[in-house]
XYZ file of C-alpha atoms in Angstrom:
550
model
C 128.074 294.289 167.372
C 129.327 293.153 170.723
C 127.861 289.643 170.670
C 127.476 288.853 167.005
C 129.399 285.610 166.806
C 129.564 282.622 164.502
C 130.723 279.820 166.810
C 127.148 279.189 167.959
C 128.050 280.021 171.570
C 125.086 280.701 173.819
C 125.969 284.387 174.140
C 126.031 284.808 170.425
C 122.825 283.588 168.863
C 119.325 284.953 169.436
C 116.931 282.436 171.002
C 113.696 284.113 169.957
C 112.256 286.668 167.592
C 112.821 290.136 169.044
C 110.034 292.337 170.357
C 110.646 295.227 168.026
C 108.558 297.910 169.713
C 107.712 297.855 173.416
C 105.393 300.169 175.376
C 108.079 302.231 177.090
C 109.942 302.628 173.835
C 106.789 303.640 172.014
C 106.166 306.307 174.632
C 109.651 307.715 174.276
C 109.558 307.656 170.493
C 106.240 309.487 170.606
C 107.905 312.194 172.657
C 110.799 312.337 170.231
C 108.486 312.682 167.277
C 106.316 315.304 169.000
C 108.711 317.257 171.177
C 112.091 317.323 169.489
C 113.129 318.941 166.262
C 111.066 317.271 163.523
C 112.623 314.100 162.243
C 111.672 315.146 158.735
C 110.109 313.232 155.846
C 110.509 309.523 156.482
C 110.607 308.868 152.752
C 113.968 310.547 152.228
C 116.236 308.280 150.202
C 119.716 308.476 148.759
C 119.891 307.568 145.081
C 123.459 306.283 145.041
C 126.684 308.101 145.799
C 127.358 311.586 144.458
C 131.031 312.366 144.932
C 131.646 315.610 143.043
C 130.360 318.369 140.770
C 132.517 319.145 137.739
C 131.002 322.443 136.564
C 133.696 325.041 135.753
C 134.602 327.562 138.453
C 135.889 331.125 138.348
C 139.011 332.208 140.238
C 138.813 334.002 143.575
C 136.451 334.143 146.498
C 136.189 332.859 150.051
C 134.589 329.506 150.809
C 132.852 329.147 154.174
C 132.547 325.540 155.382
C 130.432 324.673 158.425
C 131.989 321.926 160.560
C 129.943 319.872 163.015
C 132.560 320.134 165.769
C 135.738 321.969 166.700
C 138.928 320.158 165.628
C 141.382 319.065 168.266
C 145.076 319.935 167.820
C 146.048 321.042 164.309
C 149.117 318.845 164.600
C 149.199 315.752 162.346
C 151.268 313.854 164.915
C 148.914 314.386 167.834
C 145.491 314.879 166.261
C 142.805 312.221 166.718
C 139.638 313.587 165.069
C 137.973 313.370 161.668
C 137.123 317.057 161.796
C 140.831 317.917 162.076
C 141.461 315.774 158.987
C 138.972 317.989 157.122
C 141.223 320.980 157.780
C 144.440 319.044 157.133
C 143.122 318.036 153.696
C 143.450 321.670 152.637
C 146.826 322.478 154.219
C 148.814 319.307 155.036
C 149.347 316.916 152.146
C 150.560 313.337 152.617
C 153.011 310.998 150.990
C 150.009 309.191 149.486
C 146.318 309.924 149.070
C 143.159 308.065 148.051
C 141.336 308.549 144.774
C 137.570 308.309 144.347
C 137.858 304.520 144.007
C 139.804 304.311 147.302
C 142.982 303.374 145.475
C 146.258 304.625 146.978
C 147.938 307.213 144.733
C 151.125 309.303 145.182
C 150.771 312.818 146.567
C 154.061 314.111 148.023
C 155.680 310.837 147.006
C 156.874 310.839 143.400
C 155.652 307.308 142.641
C 154.323 304.156 144.311
C 156.600 302.667 146.949
C 158.947 299.801 146.114
C 158.773 296.854 148.509
C 161.582 294.306 148.867
C 161.124 290.574 148.332
C 161.048 289.912 152.078
C 158.532 292.791 152.447
C 160.628 294.400 155.183
C 162.172 297.289 153.220
C 159.936 300.011 151.776
C 161.532 302.601 149.467
C 159.591 305.810 148.789
C 160.645 308.257 146.040
C 160.054 311.875 147.089
C 158.939 314.703 144.785
C 161.558 317.378 144.219
C 161.291 321.172 144.304
C 158.207 321.378 146.523
C 158.024 324.096 149.175
C 156.378 324.283 152.572
C 154.095 327.211 153.386
C 157.055 328.968 155.058
C 159.045 328.820 151.802
C 161.525 326.158 152.901
C 162.154 323.208 150.589
C 160.805 319.708 151.172
C 163.256 316.856 150.634
C 163.761 313.342 151.959
C 165.393 314.679 155.134
C 162.264 316.741 155.852
C 160.098 313.674 155.323
C 162.303 311.712 157.717
C 161.946 314.464 160.340
C 158.150 314.181 160.261
C 158.130 310.374 160.227
C 160.556 310.279 163.160
C 158.302 312.653 165.086
C 155.203 310.583 164.312
C 157.016 307.474 165.523
C 158.819 308.718 168.630
C 156.942 311.670 170.157
C 155.506 310.491 173.477
C 152.136 312.134 172.821
C 151.957 310.922 169.207
C 148.738 309.394 167.986
C 150.674 307.793 165.139
C 152.991 305.541 167.167
C 150.758 302.476 167.019
C 150.153 303.072 163.294
C 153.917 302.978 162.638
C 154.727 300.363 165.279
C 156.294 298.001 162.735
C 158.807 300.606 161.529
C 162.296 299.812 162.867
C 164.216 302.652 161.196
C 163.790 305.581 158.806
C 166.614 306.711 156.515
C 167.062 309.369 153.834
C 170.025 308.155 151.729
C 169.597 311.005 149.226
C 167.318 314.058 148.844
C 164.834 312.120 146.747
C 164.541 308.844 148.661
C 163.189 307.660 152.015
C 163.756 304.065 153.123
C 161.725 302.398 155.861
C 163.049 299.219 157.479
C 160.296 297.153 159.080
C 160.339 294.795 162.057
C 157.959 292.539 160.148
C 155.964 292.810 156.911
C 153.115 295.305 157.254
C 150.304 295.134 154.725
C 148.679 298.234 156.220
C 151.671 300.585 155.930
C 150.868 302.345 152.653
C 147.291 303.024 153.768
C 148.735 304.500 156.976
C 150.975 306.792 154.906
C 147.835 307.945 153.063
C 146.610 309.429 156.329
C 148.081 311.625 159.086
C 151.189 309.449 159.496
C 152.079 310.436 155.930
C 151.691 314.189 156.493
C 154.948 316.114 156.177
C 155.583 319.193 158.332
C 158.166 321.938 157.947
C 161.300 321.010 159.957
C 161.950 324.726 160.460
C 158.511 325.239 162.020
C 158.851 322.102 164.150
C 162.152 323.381 165.536
C 160.885 326.898 166.179
C 157.472 325.988 167.592
C 158.074 322.657 169.332
C 154.977 321.648 171.308
C 153.213 324.778 170.040
C 153.269 323.594 166.417
C 149.477 323.191 166.449
C 149.107 326.935 167.077
C 150.775 327.815 163.734
C 151.028 324.602 161.674
C 153.195 324.686 158.549
C 152.877 321.972 155.895
C 152.437 321.691 152.128
C 148.958 322.299 150.796
C 146.746 324.417 148.586
C 146.119 326.681 151.572
C 148.188 327.813 154.541
C 147.191 328.493 158.117
C 146.174 332.076 158.915
C 144.320 332.143 162.238
C 142.185 330.143 164.635
C 139.538 331.323 167.071
C 138.748 328.209 169.179
C 135.115 327.195 169.026
C 134.408 329.689 166.251
C 136.567 329.458 163.114
C 139.786 328.406 161.390
C 140.997 330.584 158.517
C 143.281 329.385 155.703
C 144.660 331.520 152.875
C 145.751 330.362 149.431
C 149.441 329.420 149.551
C 151.494 330.964 146.719
C 154.272 328.453 147.486
C 152.011 325.502 146.637
C 153.322 323.478 143.693
C 149.950 323.608 141.921
C 148.875 327.090 143.037
C 147.762 327.941 139.491
C 145.101 325.221 139.775
C 143.668 326.559 143.057
C 140.812 328.978 142.450
C 139.769 330.057 145.929
C 141.674 332.786 147.769
C 140.545 331.805 151.248
C 138.756 329.072 153.175
C 137.011 329.655 156.495
C 136.011 326.617 158.552
C 133.222 327.693 160.899
C 132.221 325.637 163.927
C 128.432 325.112 163.926
C 127.521 322.067 165.995
C 123.735 322.071 165.475
C 122.727 320.502 162.158
C 119.600 322.650 161.832
C 121.696 325.797 162.310
C 124.167 324.582 159.666
C 121.234 324.146 157.292
C 119.880 327.626 158.094
C 123.305 329.112 157.374
C 123.419 327.251 154.062
C 120.017 328.579 153.084
C 121.047 332.134 153.948
C 124.384 331.582 152.122
C 126.336 332.614 155.205
C 128.156 329.343 154.584
C 128.467 327.529 151.267
C 129.285 323.982 152.429
C 127.922 322.022 155.398
C 129.819 318.974 156.661
C 128.299 315.942 158.415
C 124.727 316.938 157.696
C 122.251 314.741 159.527
C 119.380 312.890 157.836
C 116.824 315.233 159.435
C 118.378 318.206 157.660
C 118.808 316.280 154.414
C 115.149 315.268 154.506
C 113.993 318.827 155.099
C 115.955 320.217 152.124
C 114.044 318.072 149.634
C 112.869 320.300 146.799
C 115.202 323.169 147.716
C 116.790 323.973 144.354
C 119.306 326.363 145.924
C 121.105 323.470 147.637
C 122.815 320.305 146.414
C 123.673 317.081 148.220
C 126.922 315.128 147.977
C 126.889 311.675 149.524
C 129.021 308.579 149.872
C 128.994 305.445 151.959
C 131.213 305.454 155.031
C 134.172 303.280 155.959
C 133.662 304.094 159.632
C 131.238 303.379 162.434
C 129.623 304.805 165.540
C 129.437 302.820 168.748
C 129.805 302.697 172.522
C 133.046 302.093 174.414
C 132.874 300.584 177.902
C 135.602 301.593 180.336
C 137.100 298.324 181.577
C 140.530 299.247 182.940
C 141.282 302.814 181.833
C 141.213 304.281 185.339
C 144.447 306.257 185.055
C 144.409 307.444 181.447
C 145.735 305.944 178.222
C 149.458 305.271 178.454
C 149.363 304.748 182.213
C 149.061 301.473 184.163
C 145.511 300.053 184.061
C 143.345 300.148 187.149
C 139.884 299.061 188.328
C 136.877 301.066 187.135
C 133.843 301.636 189.340
C 131.223 300.195 187.014
C 129.394 296.870 186.997
C 129.820 296.777 183.211
C 133.602 296.659 183.592
C 133.514 293.489 185.626
C 131.504 291.059 183.508
C 131.354 290.766 179.733
C 127.888 289.217 179.978
C 126.492 292.599 181.022
C 128.082 294.238 178.001
C 126.732 291.491 175.756
C 123.282 292.007 177.276
C 123.475 295.748 176.657
C 124.243 295.095 172.996
C 121.429 292.558 172.637
C 118.967 295.083 174.091
C 119.533 297.531 171.232
C 117.500 297.271 168.034
C 119.916 298.695 165.484
C 117.406 298.676 162.629
C 114.836 300.587 164.660
C 117.494 303.051 165.834
C 118.386 303.711 162.188
C 114.747 304.131 161.186
C 113.685 306.412 164.024
C 116.721 308.664 164.378
C 118.237 308.543 160.893
C 115.207 307.982 158.629
C 116.832 304.775 157.394
C 119.653 306.679 155.660
C 122.392 304.988 157.694
C 123.276 301.303 158.119
C 123.181 299.145 161.243
C 126.729 298.145 162.231
C 128.081 295.241 164.222
C 131.713 295.021 163.053
C 134.506 297.565 162.443
C 134.779 296.642 158.737
C 132.353 298.258 156.295
C 130.145 295.789 154.360
C 131.035 295.294 150.726
C 134.706 296.100 151.241
C 137.507 293.671 150.496
C 137.873 292.229 154.001
C 134.244 292.231 155.124
C 132.616 288.905 155.974
C 128.964 288.992 154.801
C 127.711 286.760 157.610
C 129.461 288.855 160.263
C 128.138 292.064 158.722
C 124.540 290.865 159.142
C 123.728 292.083 162.643
C 121.835 289.770 164.983
C 118.375 291.132 165.870
C 117.379 292.489 169.253
C 116.879 289.717 171.827
C 115.521 290.947 175.153
C 114.969 287.454 176.547
C 118.626 286.544 176.076
C 119.737 289.951 177.413
C 117.728 289.455 180.614
C 119.015 285.896 180.943
C 122.633 287.062 180.750
C 121.991 289.714 183.402
C 120.369 287.134 185.671
C 123.377 284.831 185.287
C 125.678 287.546 186.646
C 123.670 288.012 189.830
C 123.955 291.798 189.519
C 120.757 293.451 190.826
C 118.689 295.521 188.413
C 118.345 298.229 187.365
C 122.050 298.342 186.530
C 123.264 301.966 186.511
C 125.428 303.193 183.653
C 126.539 306.721 182.823
C 126.810 307.199 179.055
C 128.860 310.185 177.861
C 127.479 311.615 174.613
C 128.198 314.692 172.454
C 125.966 317.640 173.357
C 124.131 317.802 170.030
C 120.404 317.350 169.323
C 121.058 314.237 167.214
C 123.226 312.632 169.912
C 120.551 313.408 172.481
C 117.943 311.606 170.370
C 120.262 308.618 169.954
C 120.968 308.547 173.680
C 117.289 308.667 174.590
C 116.429 305.798 172.257
C 119.279 303.690 173.694
C 118.107 304.639 177.185
C 114.617 303.323 176.464
C 115.719 300.168 174.674
C 118.214 299.077 177.331
C 115.807 299.913 180.178
C 113.622 297.071 178.919
C 116.488 294.683 179.665
C 117.288 296.053 183.124
C 119.732 298.924 182.612
C 119.345 302.436 183.961
C 121.291 304.698 181.620
C 122.059 308.256 182.663
C 123.079 310.512 179.797
C 126.074 312.797 180.287
C 126.183 315.352 177.447
C 129.611 316.856 176.881
C 131.183 319.309 174.470
C 133.200 317.487 171.814
C 136.688 318.700 172.741
C 136.057 317.946 176.417
C 134.897 314.429 175.576
C 138.233 313.803 173.834
C 140.229 314.513 176.987
C 137.667 312.621 179.061
C 138.093 309.513 176.906
C 141.888 309.732 177.016
C 141.889 310.265 180.785
C 139.468 307.399 181.403
C 136.928 309.588 183.179
C 133.845 307.788 181.899
C 131.843 304.580 182.332
C 130.564 304.353 178.755
C 131.335 306.634 175.838
C 129.444 307.182 172.587
C 132.082 307.783 169.945
C 132.866 306.951 166.360
C 135.561 306.411 163.797
C 135.658 307.748 160.254
C 137.160 304.526 158.909
C 140.187 303.463 156.900
C 140.581 301.406 153.729
C 142.716 298.785 155.482
C 140.983 296.822 158.276
C 143.938 297.238 160.604
C 143.207 300.970 160.657
C 139.727 300.309 162.048
C 140.835 297.825 164.691
C 144.344 298.090 166.114
C 144.244 301.559 167.640
C 141.088 300.674 169.597
C 141.651 297.138 170.883
C 145.391 296.474 170.898
C 146.816 296.553 174.407
C 148.107 300.068 175.112
C 147.089 301.523 171.727
C 146.584 305.270 171.337
C 142.776 305.131 171.132
C 142.146 302.127 173.371
C 139.685 304.106 175.481
C 138.408 300.964 177.202
C 141.787 299.960 178.598
C 141.113 296.592 176.969
C 143.804 293.970 176.622
C 143.676 290.416 175.298
C 146.867 288.555 174.198
C 144.871 286.578 171.632
C 143.661 289.812 170.030
C 147.177 291.274 170.048
C 148.491 288.142 168.330
C 145.785 288.239 165.651
C 146.510 291.924 165.034
C 150.164 291.069 164.461
C 149.267 288.240 162.086
C 146.769 290.414 160.211
C 149.384 292.856 158.939
C 152.147 290.276 158.425
C 150.699 288.933 155.177
C 149.496 290.468 151.919
C 147.317 287.454 151.129
C 143.764 288.828 151.017
C 142.029 285.527 151.811
C 144.344 284.845 154.752
C 143.852 288.357 156.116
C 140.077 288.085 155.755
C 140.089 284.913 157.851
C 142.357 286.467 160.494
C 140.125 289.521 160.883
C 137.038 287.324 161.033
C 138.588 285.485 163.997
C 139.690 288.733 165.605
C 136.255 290.330 165.323
C 134.677 287.244 166.896
C 136.997 287.447 169.910
C 136.414 291.174 170.404
C 132.663 290.688 169.989
C 132.658 288.133 172.796
C 134.702 290.372 175.114
C 132.622 293.417 174.093
C 134.913 296.251 175.220
C 133.008 298.253 172.622
C 129.859 297.645 170.620
C 129.100 298.915 167.127
C 125.731 300.572 166.473
C 125.493 302.185 163.054
C 127.450 303.289 160.027
C 126.891 306.833 158.842
C 126.607 308.017 155.280
C 128.845 310.953 154.417
C 126.279 313.691 153.776
C 127.614 317.061 152.617
C 125.343 319.893 151.492
C 126.526 322.826 149.370
C 124.895 325.800 147.746
C 124.364 325.503 143.998
C 126.919 328.266 143.406
C 129.738 325.933 144.520
C 131.433 323.341 142.312
C 134.552 321.195 142.427
C 134.353 319.787 145.950
C 134.947 316.048 146.261
C 133.413 313.759 148.896
C 134.898 310.253 148.972
C 134.113 307.303 151.241
C 136.886 308.303 153.636
C 134.630 311.179 154.699
C 137.064 313.931 153.717
C 135.894 317.013 151.778
C 138.552 317.869 149.199
C 138.402 321.509 148.077
C 141.654 322.102 146.154
C 139.691 322.389 142.883
C 136.575 323.973 144.403
C 135.238 327.414 143.644
C 132.277 329.513 142.626
C 130.646 328.600 139.334
C 131.335 330.712 136.275
């Protein structure tokens, strides 16, 4: 979280045992429990991860998947949302993918990459004979076209991910060679995400900036139509190299933002898969033999971004923001200290999520156990920090949140907790797509947002806190952080990288441009008639082998 530090600085360590439940908070939580949608059985528990169902499936049929929000652009270069990645997983394959153990495996690449002794030349063999959905052939030149676009397009969300790439060459139809400015330990994990997605050069030329309206890639399914806010339809692609292994004829992604409505549609079988199901819905389906739960731990996090200098929009010169929180990190530290992450998890999520205070998931290769243990709530220290600033209370703060029942509950709990310290939080609910443009344009004081997570720590850090990065919503910049980011990818030594990221997280925690609150579990519900979907820790639902049971 924003002030969880290990240098024993006064802003870092709690001075007293926290008051876990205070009168105002009790009153609010009583209202939540009585007046909102029921929070469900508090005894709901997850009994380990369940990643897939291997029952045999019959060919044919249409699979309806309920998504929690409407994807942004269906353009791998410019997209920035997890929900868009759900759709891409069915229609836009990558050079590399992740298996169920989060190991990087070839997808459109023919084999693992070869890396030179100085770690500055990466050679990628490309599979031959594969066709895009428009029937044109994929070769190394096509891969180069997509990588060049990811790297150079002004509106690309991939530029910071590929920032260490100096040049891209295709010396023959089966080989792509990347020359790097410096060694980059994160590169292959980047190529296992949107930066590794390969688009049809023909479609890119014909459609230009309108590519997202009719995207053409390589995948089990191809784009058919999109009705914004309602549905995205994909049809089975006969050009797909493994079309004989794809059972479904069609996939329809339906936009259903309310978790209880997603559950109702699952029970009525109007949809067969529900993405991002909330713990309330999961708790209420206990004993329902018509439904099945898939679950996995998450690599990502949910938190709050404070707008420090993003007055003119990302990519434009920074400017002052009209918010007391922007001017003094002690206020942001106090805000973080005022939040009881364990209680938030218990009340809103029935204890099915995890408190979070760093961008790296606990138990992963680069996580520091001491850093991952969040400091408890400390109202006395929070009030002391506010008093030191001289800013009069209550301190106003507008918090932009998604307009969903769950986000409203989260916002109200944060409102009550931080009010005890001296903050006056006003909630600003906003439709998901609108909040994306709002965050990019810098039209917010504080923003509740999350990240689905990546296997390499750089993927959870750089794009949010590096000066000028694509998702640096806060407009934050710190030369020390930028230097540590550079060092973090310049070595493949795990112990050295772990130490670098520990230092980096400490610096960012002290500056507190964003604070981490909780780590979701990936909860996906399907009807019992569906088999073959796969739900890994990256949060993506893989449906290439899915279908209706025999």
